[in-house]
Short mmCIF file of C-alpha atoms in Angstrom, two decimals:
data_model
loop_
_atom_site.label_atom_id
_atom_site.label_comp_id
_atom_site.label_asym_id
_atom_site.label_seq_id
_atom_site.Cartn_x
_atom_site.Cartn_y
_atom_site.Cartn_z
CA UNK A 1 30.64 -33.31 -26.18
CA UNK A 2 29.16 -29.70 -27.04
CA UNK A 3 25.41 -31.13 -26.88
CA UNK A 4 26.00 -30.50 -23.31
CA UNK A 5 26.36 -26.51 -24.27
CA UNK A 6 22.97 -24.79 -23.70
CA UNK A 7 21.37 -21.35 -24.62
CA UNK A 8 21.61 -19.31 -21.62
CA UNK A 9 20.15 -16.14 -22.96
CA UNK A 10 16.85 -15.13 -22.31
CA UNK A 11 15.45 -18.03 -19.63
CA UNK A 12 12.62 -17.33 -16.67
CA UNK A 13 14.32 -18.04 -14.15
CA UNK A 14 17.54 -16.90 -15.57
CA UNK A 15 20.96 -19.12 -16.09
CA UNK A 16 22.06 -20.10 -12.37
CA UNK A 17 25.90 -19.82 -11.88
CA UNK A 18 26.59 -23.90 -12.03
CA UNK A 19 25.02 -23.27 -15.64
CA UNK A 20 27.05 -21.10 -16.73
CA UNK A 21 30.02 -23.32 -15.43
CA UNK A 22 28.44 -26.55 -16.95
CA UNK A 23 28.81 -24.59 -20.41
CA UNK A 24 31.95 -23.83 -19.28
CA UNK A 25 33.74 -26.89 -18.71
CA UNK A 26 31.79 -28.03 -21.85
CA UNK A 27 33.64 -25.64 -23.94
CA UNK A 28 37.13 -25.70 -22.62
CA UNK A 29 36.57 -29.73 -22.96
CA UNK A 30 35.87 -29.25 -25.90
CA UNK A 31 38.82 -26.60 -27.26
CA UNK A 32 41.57 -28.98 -24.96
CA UNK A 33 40.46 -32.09 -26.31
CA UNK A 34 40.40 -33.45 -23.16
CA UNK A 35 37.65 -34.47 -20.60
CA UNK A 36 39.90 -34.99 -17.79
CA UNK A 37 42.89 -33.24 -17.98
CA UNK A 38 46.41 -34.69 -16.19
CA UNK A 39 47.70 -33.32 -13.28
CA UNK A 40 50.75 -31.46 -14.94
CA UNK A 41 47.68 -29.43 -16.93
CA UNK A 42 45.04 -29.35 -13.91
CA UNK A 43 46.04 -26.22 -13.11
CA UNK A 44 45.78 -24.05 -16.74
CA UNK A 45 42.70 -25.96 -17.19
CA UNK A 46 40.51 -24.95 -13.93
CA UNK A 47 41.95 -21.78 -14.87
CA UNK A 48 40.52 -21.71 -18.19
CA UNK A 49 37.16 -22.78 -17.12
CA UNK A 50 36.85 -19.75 -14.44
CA UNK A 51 37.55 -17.46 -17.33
CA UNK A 52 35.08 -19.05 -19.59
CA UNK A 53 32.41 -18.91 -17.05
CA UNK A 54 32.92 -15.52 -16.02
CA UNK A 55 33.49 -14.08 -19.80
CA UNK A 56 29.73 -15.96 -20.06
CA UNK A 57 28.20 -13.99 -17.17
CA UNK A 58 29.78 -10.52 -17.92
CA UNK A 59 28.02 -11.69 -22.07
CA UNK A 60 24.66 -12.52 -20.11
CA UNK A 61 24.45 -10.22 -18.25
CA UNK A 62 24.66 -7.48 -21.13
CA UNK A 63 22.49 -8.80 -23.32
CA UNK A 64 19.21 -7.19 -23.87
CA UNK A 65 16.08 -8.51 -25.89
CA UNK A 66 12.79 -7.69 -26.73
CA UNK A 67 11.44 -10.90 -27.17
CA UNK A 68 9.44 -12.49 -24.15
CA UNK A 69 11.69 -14.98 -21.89
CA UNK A 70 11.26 -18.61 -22.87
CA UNK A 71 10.37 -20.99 -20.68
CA UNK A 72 12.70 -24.11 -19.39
CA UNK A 73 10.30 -26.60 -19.28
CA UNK A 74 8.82 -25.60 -22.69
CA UNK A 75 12.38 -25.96 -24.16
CA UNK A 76 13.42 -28.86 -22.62
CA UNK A 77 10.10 -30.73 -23.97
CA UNK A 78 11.01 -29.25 -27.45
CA UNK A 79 14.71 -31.20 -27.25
CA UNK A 80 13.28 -34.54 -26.13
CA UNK A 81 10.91 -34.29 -28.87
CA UNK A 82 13.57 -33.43 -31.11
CA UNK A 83 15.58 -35.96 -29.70
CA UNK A 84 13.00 -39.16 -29.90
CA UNK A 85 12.71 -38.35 -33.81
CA UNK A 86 16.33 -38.05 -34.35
CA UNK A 87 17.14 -41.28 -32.23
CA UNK A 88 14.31 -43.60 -32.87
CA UNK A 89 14.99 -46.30 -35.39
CA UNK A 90 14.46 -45.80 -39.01
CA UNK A 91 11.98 -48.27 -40.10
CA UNK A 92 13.17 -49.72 -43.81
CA UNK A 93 10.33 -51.35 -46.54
CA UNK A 94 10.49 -54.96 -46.72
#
C-alpha cells in the first residue's frame, strides 16, 4: 500500500497539489487500515487526509537543499529498472 508514497522533495517541476494528496490518502490508508473507509468513518477520514496533505505542503514548502533538483523522468526510469530486477523470475540450475 505505501509503494504508492513518493519523494516529493526536491522535483523540477515541483510536487503538484493532487501529489501531495495521492501521498496523502496513501498514508492515512495506510495508518487506518482501511482503503475504503465506511460511511460512519467517512467523515474523520477525509478529514485526516486534508491534514496530511496540508502538514506535507507546509514540510515542502520549507525545505531547502543544495543539491540540484532531480528529474521525474530520470527517477521514474530508475524505479522500473529497479522494479523489472526485483519482479522478473528467478531462474534456478537444472
Amino acid at each position: 500500500m505505501c509503494r504508492n508514497i513518493h519523494t516529493l522533495h526536491n522535483f523540477e517541476p515541483p510536487a503538484t497539489e493532487d501529489e501531495v494528496e495521492a501521498a496523502a490518502l496513501q498514508y492515512v490508508r495506510k495508518i487506518s487500515g482501511s482503503t475504503k473507509p465506511s460511511q460512519a468513518n467517512q467523515a474523520a477520514f477525509d478529514q485526516a487526509v486534508a491534514e496530511v496533505a496540508a502538514a506535507t505542503s507546509r514540510l515542502l514548502a520549507g525545505l531547502t537543499t543544495n543539491a540540484p533538483p532531480k528529474d521525474r523522468e530520470a527517477e521514474a526510469a530508475k524505479a522500473r529498472a529497479r522494479a523489472q530486477i526485483r519482479y522478473s523470475p528467478v531462474t534456478r540450475p537444472a
